[in-house]
Short mmCIF file of C-alpha atoms in Angstrom, two decimals:
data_model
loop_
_atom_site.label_atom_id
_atom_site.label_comp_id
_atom_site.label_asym_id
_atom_site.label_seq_id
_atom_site.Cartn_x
_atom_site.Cartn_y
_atom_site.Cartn_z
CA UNK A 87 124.43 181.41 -100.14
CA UNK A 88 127.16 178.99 -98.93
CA UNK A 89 127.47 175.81 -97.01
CA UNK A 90 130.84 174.50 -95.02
CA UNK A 91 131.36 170.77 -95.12
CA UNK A 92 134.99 169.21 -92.99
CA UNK A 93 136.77 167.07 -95.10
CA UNK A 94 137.41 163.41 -93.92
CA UNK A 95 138.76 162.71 -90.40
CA UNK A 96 141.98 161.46 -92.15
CA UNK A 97 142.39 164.95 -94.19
CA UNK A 98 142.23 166.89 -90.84
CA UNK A 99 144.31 164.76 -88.81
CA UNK A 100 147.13 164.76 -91.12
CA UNK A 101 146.43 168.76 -91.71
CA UNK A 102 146.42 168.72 -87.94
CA UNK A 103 149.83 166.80 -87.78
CA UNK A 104 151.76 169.82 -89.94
CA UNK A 105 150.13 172.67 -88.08
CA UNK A 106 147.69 172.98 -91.13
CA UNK A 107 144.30 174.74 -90.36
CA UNK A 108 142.03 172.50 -91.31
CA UNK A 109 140.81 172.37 -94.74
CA UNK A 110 137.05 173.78 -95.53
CA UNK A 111 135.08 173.14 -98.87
CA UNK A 112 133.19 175.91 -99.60
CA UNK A 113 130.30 175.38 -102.14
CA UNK A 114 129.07 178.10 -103.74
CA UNK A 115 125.56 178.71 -104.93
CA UNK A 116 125.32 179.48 -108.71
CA UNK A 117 123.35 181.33 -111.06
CA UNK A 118 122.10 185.10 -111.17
CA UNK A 119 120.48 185.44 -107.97
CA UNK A 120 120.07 181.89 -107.18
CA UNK A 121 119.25 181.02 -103.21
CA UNK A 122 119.85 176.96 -104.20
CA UNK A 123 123.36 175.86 -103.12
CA UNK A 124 125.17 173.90 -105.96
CA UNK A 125 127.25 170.91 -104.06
CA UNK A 126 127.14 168.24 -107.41
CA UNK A 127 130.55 166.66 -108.87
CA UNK A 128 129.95 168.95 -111.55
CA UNK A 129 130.74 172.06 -109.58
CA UNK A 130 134.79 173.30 -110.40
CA UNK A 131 136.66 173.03 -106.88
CA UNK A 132 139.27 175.45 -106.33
CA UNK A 133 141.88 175.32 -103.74
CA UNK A 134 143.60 178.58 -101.88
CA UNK A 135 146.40 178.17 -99.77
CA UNK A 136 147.84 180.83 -97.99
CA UNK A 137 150.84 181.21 -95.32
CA UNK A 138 148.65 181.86 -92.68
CA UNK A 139 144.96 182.32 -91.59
CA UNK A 140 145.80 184.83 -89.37
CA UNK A 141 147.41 188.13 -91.09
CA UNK A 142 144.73 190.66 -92.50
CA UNK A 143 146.30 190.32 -95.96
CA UNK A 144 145.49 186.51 -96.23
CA UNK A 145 141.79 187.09 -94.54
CA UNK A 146 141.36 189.56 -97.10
CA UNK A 147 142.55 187.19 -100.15
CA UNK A 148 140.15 184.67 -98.80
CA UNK A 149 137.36 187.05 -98.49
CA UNK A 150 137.85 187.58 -102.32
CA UNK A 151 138.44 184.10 -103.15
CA UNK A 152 135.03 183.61 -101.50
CA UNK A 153 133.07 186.01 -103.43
CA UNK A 154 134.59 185.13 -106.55
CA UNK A 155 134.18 181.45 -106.10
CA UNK A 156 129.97 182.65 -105.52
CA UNK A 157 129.95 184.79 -108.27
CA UNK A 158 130.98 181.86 -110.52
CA UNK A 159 129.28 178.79 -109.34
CA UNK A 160 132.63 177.01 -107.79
CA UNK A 161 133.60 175.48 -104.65
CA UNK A 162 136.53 176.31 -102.93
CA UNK A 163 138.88 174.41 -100.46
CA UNK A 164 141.38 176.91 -97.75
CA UNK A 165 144.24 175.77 -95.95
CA UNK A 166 146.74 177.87 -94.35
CA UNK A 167 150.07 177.30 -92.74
CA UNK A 168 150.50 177.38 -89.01
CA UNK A 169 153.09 180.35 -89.48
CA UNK A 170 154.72 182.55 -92.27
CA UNK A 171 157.22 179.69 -93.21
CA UNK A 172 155.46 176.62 -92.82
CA UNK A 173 156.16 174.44 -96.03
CA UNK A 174 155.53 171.41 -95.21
CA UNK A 175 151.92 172.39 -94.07
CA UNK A 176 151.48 173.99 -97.64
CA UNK A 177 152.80 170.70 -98.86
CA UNK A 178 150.20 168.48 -97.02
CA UNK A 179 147.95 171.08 -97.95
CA UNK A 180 148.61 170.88 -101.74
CA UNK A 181 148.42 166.56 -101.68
CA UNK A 182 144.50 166.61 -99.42
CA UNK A 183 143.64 169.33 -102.28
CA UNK A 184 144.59 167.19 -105.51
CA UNK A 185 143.23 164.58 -103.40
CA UNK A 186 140.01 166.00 -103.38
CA UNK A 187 139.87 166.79 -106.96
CA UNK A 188 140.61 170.43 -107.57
CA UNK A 189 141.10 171.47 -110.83
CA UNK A 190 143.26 174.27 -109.97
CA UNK A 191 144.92 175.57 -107.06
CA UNK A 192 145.87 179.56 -105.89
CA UNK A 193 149.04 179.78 -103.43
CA UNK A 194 150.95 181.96 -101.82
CA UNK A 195 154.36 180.28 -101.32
CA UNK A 196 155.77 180.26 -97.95
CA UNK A 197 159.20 178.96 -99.07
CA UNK A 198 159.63 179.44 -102.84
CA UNK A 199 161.78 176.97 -103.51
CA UNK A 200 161.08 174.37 -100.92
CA UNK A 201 157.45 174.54 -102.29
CA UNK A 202 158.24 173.33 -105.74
CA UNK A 203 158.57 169.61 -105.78
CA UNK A 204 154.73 169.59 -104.47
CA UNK A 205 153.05 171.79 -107.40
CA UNK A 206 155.28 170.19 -109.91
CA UNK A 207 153.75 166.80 -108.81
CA UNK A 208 150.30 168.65 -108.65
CA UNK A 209 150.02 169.98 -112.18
CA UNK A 210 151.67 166.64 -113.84
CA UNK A 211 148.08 165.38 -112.49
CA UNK A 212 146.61 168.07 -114.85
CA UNK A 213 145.95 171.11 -111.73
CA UNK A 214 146.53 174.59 -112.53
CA UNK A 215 148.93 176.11 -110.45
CA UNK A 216 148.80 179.84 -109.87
CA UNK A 217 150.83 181.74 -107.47
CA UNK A 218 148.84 184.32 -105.18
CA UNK A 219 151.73 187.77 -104.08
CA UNK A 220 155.02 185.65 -103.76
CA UNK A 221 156.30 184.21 -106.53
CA UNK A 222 158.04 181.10 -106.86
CA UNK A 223 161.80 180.40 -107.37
CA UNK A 224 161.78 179.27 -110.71
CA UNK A 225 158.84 181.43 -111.28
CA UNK A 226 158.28 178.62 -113.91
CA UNK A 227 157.34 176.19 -111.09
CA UNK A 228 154.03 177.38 -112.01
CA UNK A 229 151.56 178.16 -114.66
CA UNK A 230 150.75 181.57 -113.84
CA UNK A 231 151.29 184.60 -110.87
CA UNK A 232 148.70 187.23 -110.03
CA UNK A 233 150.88 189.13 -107.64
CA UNK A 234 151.60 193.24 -106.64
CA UNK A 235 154.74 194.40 -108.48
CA UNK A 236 157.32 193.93 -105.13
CA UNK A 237 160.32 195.53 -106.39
CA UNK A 238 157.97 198.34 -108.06
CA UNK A 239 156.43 198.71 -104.23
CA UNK A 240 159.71 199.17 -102.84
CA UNK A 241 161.02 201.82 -105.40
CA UNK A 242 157.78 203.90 -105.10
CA UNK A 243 158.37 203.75 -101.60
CA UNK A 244 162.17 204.64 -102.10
CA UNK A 245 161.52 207.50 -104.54
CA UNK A 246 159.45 209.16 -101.55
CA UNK A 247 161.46 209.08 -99.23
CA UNK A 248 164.65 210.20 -101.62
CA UNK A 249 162.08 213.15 -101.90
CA UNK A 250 160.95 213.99 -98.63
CA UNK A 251 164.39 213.73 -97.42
CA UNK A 252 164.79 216.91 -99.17
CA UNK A 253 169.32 216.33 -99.49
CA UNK A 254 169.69 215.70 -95.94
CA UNK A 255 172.14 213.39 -94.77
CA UNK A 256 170.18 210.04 -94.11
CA UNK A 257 170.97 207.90 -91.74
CA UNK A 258 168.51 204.49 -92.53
CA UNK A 259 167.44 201.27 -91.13
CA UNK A 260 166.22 198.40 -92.75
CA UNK A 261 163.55 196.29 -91.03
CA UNK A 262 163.67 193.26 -93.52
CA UNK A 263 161.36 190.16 -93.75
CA UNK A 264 163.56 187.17 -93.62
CA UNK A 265 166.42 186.23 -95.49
CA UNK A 266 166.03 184.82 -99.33
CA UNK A 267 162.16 185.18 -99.25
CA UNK A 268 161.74 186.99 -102.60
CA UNK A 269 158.88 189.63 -101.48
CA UNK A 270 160.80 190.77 -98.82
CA UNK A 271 163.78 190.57 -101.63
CA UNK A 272 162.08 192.65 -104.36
CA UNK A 273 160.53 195.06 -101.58
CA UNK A 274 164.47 195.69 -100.07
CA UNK A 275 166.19 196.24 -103.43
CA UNK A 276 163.03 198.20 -104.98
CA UNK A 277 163.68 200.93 -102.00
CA UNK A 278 166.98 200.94 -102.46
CA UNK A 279 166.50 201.72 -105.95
CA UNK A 280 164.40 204.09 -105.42
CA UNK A 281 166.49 205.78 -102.91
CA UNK A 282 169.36 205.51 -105.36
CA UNK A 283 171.83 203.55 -103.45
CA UNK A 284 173.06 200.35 -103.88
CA UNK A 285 173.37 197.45 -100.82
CA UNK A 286 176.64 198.33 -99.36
CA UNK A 287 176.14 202.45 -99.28
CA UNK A 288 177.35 203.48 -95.87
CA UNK A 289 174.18 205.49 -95.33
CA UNK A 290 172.56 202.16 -94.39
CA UNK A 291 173.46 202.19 -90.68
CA UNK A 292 171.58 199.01 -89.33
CA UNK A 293 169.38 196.33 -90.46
CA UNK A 294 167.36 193.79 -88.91
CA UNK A 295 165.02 190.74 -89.68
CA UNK A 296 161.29 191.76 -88.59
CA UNK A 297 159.43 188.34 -90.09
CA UNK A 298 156.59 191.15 -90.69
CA UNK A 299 155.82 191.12 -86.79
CA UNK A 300 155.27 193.74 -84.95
CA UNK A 301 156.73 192.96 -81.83
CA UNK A 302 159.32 192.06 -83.96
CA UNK A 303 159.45 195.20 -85.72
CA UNK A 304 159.94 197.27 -82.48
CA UNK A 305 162.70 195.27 -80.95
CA UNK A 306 164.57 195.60 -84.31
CA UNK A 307 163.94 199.46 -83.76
CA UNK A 308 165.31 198.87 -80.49
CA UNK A 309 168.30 197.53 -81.51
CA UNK A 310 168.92 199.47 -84.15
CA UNK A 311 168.74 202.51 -82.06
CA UNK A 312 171.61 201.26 -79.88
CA UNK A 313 173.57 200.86 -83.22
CA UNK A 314 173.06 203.92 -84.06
CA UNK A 315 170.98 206.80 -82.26
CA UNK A 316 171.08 209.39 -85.04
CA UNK A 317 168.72 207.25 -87.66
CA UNK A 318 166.60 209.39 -89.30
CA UNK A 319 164.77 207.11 -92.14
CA UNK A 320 163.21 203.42 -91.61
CA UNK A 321 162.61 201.06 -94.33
CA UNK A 322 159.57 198.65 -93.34
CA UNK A 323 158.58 194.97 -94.92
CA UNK A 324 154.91 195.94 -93.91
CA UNK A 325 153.16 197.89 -91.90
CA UNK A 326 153.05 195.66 -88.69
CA UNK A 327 156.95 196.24 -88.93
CA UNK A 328 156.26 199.76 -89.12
CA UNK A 329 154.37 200.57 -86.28
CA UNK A 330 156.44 198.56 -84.40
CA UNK A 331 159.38 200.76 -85.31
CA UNK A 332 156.75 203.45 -84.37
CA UNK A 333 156.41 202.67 -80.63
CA UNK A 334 160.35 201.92 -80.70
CA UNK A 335 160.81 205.81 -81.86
CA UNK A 336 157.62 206.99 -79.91
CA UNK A 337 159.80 205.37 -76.60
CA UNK A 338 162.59 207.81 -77.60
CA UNK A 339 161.22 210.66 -78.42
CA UNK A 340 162.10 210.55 -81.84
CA UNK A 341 158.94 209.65 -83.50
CA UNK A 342 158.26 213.18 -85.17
CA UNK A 343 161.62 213.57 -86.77
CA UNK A 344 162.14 209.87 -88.10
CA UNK A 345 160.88 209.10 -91.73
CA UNK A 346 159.10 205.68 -91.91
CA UNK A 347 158.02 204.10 -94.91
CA UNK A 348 156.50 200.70 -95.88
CA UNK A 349 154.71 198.82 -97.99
CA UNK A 350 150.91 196.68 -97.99
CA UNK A 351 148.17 199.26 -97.41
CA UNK A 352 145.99 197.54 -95.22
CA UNK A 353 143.61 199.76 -93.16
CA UNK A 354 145.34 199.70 -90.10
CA UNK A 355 148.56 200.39 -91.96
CA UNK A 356 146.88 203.55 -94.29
CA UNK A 357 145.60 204.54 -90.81
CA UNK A 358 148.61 205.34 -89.63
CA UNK A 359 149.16 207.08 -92.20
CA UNK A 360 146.74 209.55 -92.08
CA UNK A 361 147.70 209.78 -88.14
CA UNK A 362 151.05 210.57 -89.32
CA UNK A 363 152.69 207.50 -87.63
CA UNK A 364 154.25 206.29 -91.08
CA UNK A 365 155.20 209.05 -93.90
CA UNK A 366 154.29 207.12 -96.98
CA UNK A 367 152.70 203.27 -97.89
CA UNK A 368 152.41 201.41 -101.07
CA UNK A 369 149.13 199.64 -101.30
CA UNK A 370 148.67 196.48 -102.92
CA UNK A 371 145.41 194.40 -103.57
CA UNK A 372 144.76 191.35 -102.10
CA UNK A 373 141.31 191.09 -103.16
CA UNK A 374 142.10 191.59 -106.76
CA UNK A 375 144.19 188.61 -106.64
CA UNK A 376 142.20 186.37 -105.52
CA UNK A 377 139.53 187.09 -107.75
CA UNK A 378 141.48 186.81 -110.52
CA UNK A 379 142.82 183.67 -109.86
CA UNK A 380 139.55 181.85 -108.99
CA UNK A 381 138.57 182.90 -112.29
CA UNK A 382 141.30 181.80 -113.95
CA UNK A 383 140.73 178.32 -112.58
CA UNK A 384 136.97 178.15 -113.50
CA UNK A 385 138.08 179.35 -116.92
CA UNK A 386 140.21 176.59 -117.23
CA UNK A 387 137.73 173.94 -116.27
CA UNK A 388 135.48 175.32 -118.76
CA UNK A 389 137.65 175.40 -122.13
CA UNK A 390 140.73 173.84 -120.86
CA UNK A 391 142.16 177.18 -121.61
CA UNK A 392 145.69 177.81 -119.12
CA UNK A 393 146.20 181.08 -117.64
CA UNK A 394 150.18 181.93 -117.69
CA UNK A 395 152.93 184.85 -117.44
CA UNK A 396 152.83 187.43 -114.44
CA UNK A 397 149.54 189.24 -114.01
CA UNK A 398 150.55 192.97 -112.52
CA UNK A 399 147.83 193.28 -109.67
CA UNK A 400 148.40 196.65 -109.47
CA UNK A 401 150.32 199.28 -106.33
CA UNK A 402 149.37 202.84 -105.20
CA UNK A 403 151.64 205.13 -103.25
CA UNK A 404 149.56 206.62 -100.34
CA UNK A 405 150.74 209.33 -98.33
CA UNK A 406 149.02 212.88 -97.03
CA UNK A 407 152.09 214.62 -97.52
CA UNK A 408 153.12 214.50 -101.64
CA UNK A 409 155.94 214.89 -102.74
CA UNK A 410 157.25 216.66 -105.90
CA UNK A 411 157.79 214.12 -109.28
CA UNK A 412 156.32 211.22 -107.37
CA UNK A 413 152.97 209.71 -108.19
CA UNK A 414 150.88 209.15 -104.95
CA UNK A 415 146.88 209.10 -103.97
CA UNK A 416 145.91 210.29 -100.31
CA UNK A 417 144.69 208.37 -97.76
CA UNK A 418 141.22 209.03 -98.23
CA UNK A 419 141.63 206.99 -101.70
CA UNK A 420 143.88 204.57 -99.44
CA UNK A 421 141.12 204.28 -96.97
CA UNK A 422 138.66 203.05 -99.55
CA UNK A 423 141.08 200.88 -100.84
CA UNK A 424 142.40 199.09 -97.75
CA UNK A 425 141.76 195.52 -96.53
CA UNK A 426 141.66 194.12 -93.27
#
């Protein structure tokens, strides 16, 4: 059992000021089975801050910080930026938190390097710091990351495509995240690697900055299209991106001939492709990260004992269509897997 109580007026107004949601403490009951809902000082509080409140991926995260937070007899705090982006809402964010006495807080950076100066100031008061997915930049800005292996994602997700290619002359688009945010980064280089060509290879024809929107996505499609009509391979930040290229292609008539592959593995994403809308998906594990991390932080409130170093939260390749030498499940495994 759980029980939501708002913060003070002051905490939401100036959450309300950044484009913050508004901060919720969660307490969590404790003890096998227990019905009783543990609110005392004693309780750990742990704070989760994600970039948004809106994208399945962060619902999903929260979901698991939730359960793990029950499971171990903590309270947790969630705040979210307005948008993917919004630092200085993760900054306010990280202040009302230490404010209200965390002892450790789980984030997943909107601006790597912007976000720094706040968790420095935050762990010299003695919080745990532990990046959620993104790392920072230094990824010593904080104590520990529980995060999917992004450059890993993006070769697996290379190496199929290289595959299913089967030596045909490809012709590839790059719908990208933003530039210098170091998922969409790793994600870019790790397909490229995978692929086995390097930034400048003339068989990348057009690229274009999605944000991980699919509207987005689909007018980058659109664009690219015009560059060049003969694309036959589409690189994805996520699967949003993806299906936007989709209905971009689907427009054209060029939807059963053009390779798309991506990276996340929610279930509307692993959906797809079982439908056959995107070739191939690396799934990564949301849930697992969370859970990990709120654990970390009640472990440290405990014994004082610091989690640290890069926790691999594991990736999957998930396609219906398997390709020779490269490791993949099948969507049904995907589907059981997915969040959102």
């Amino acid at each position: 059992m759980s029980r939501t109580t708002r913060l003070s007026s002051s905490v939401l107004r100036a959450a309300a000021v950044t484009g913050v949601a508004a901060l919720t403490l969660t307490a969590c009951g404790s003890g096998s089975g227990s019905s009783s809902t543990s609110t005392g000082s004693g309780s750990v509080k742990v704070g989760l801050i994600t970039k948004t409140d809106t994208n399945p991926f962060f619902v999903k995260m929260k979901e698991g910080a939730e359960k793990a937070a029950k499971e171990n007899g903590a309270q947790l705090l969630t705040a979210a930026g307005k948008f993917d982006g919004d630092n200085a809402g993760q900054v306010t964010a990280i202040e009302n938190m230490v404010a209200s006495g965390v002892k450790g807080i789980l984030i997943t950076p909107s601006d790597s390097k912007a976000i720094v100066p706040a968790i420095a100031k935050a762990r010299a008061k003695g919080v745990l710091v532990i990046a959620l997915d993104t790392p920072t930049e230094p990824a010593s800005a904080v104590d520990a990351l529980f995060a999917t292996d992004n450059l890993n994602a993006g070769k697996l997700i290379g190496e199929y495509a290289k595959a299913a290619m089967k030596g045909k002359t490809a012709k590839i688009a790059t719908l990208d995240l933003a530039p210098g945010v170091s998922v969409g980064v790793q994600r870019h280089n790790g397909f490229l690697q995978g692929f086995g060509i390097g930034a400048q290879d003339k068989s990348i024809v057009c690229s274009q900055d999605t944000g991980g929107d699919q509207a987005k996505g689909q007018t980058a499609m659109e664009n690219c299209l015009q560059k060049d009509p003969g694309i036959n391979l589409v690189y994805t930040i996520n699967e949003p991106a993806a299906l936007g290229a989709y209905t971009a292609l689907k427009a054209k008539g060029r939807e059963k001939d053009v390779l798309i592959v991506s990276v996340d593995g929610g279930c509307t994403g692993t959906q797809a492709v079982k439908d056959g809308k995107i070739g191939a998906t690396s799934q990564q594990y949301p849930l697992k990260m969370a859970d990990e991390g709120v654990r970390a932080v009640v472990t440290y409130a405990k014994d004082g004992k610091k989690a640290s170093g890069y926790t691999d939260t594991g990736v999957n390749l998930i396609t219906d269509k398997a390709q020779a030498g490269v490791t993949s499940k099948d969507t049904a495994f995907g589907l059981q897997n997915c969040w959102g």
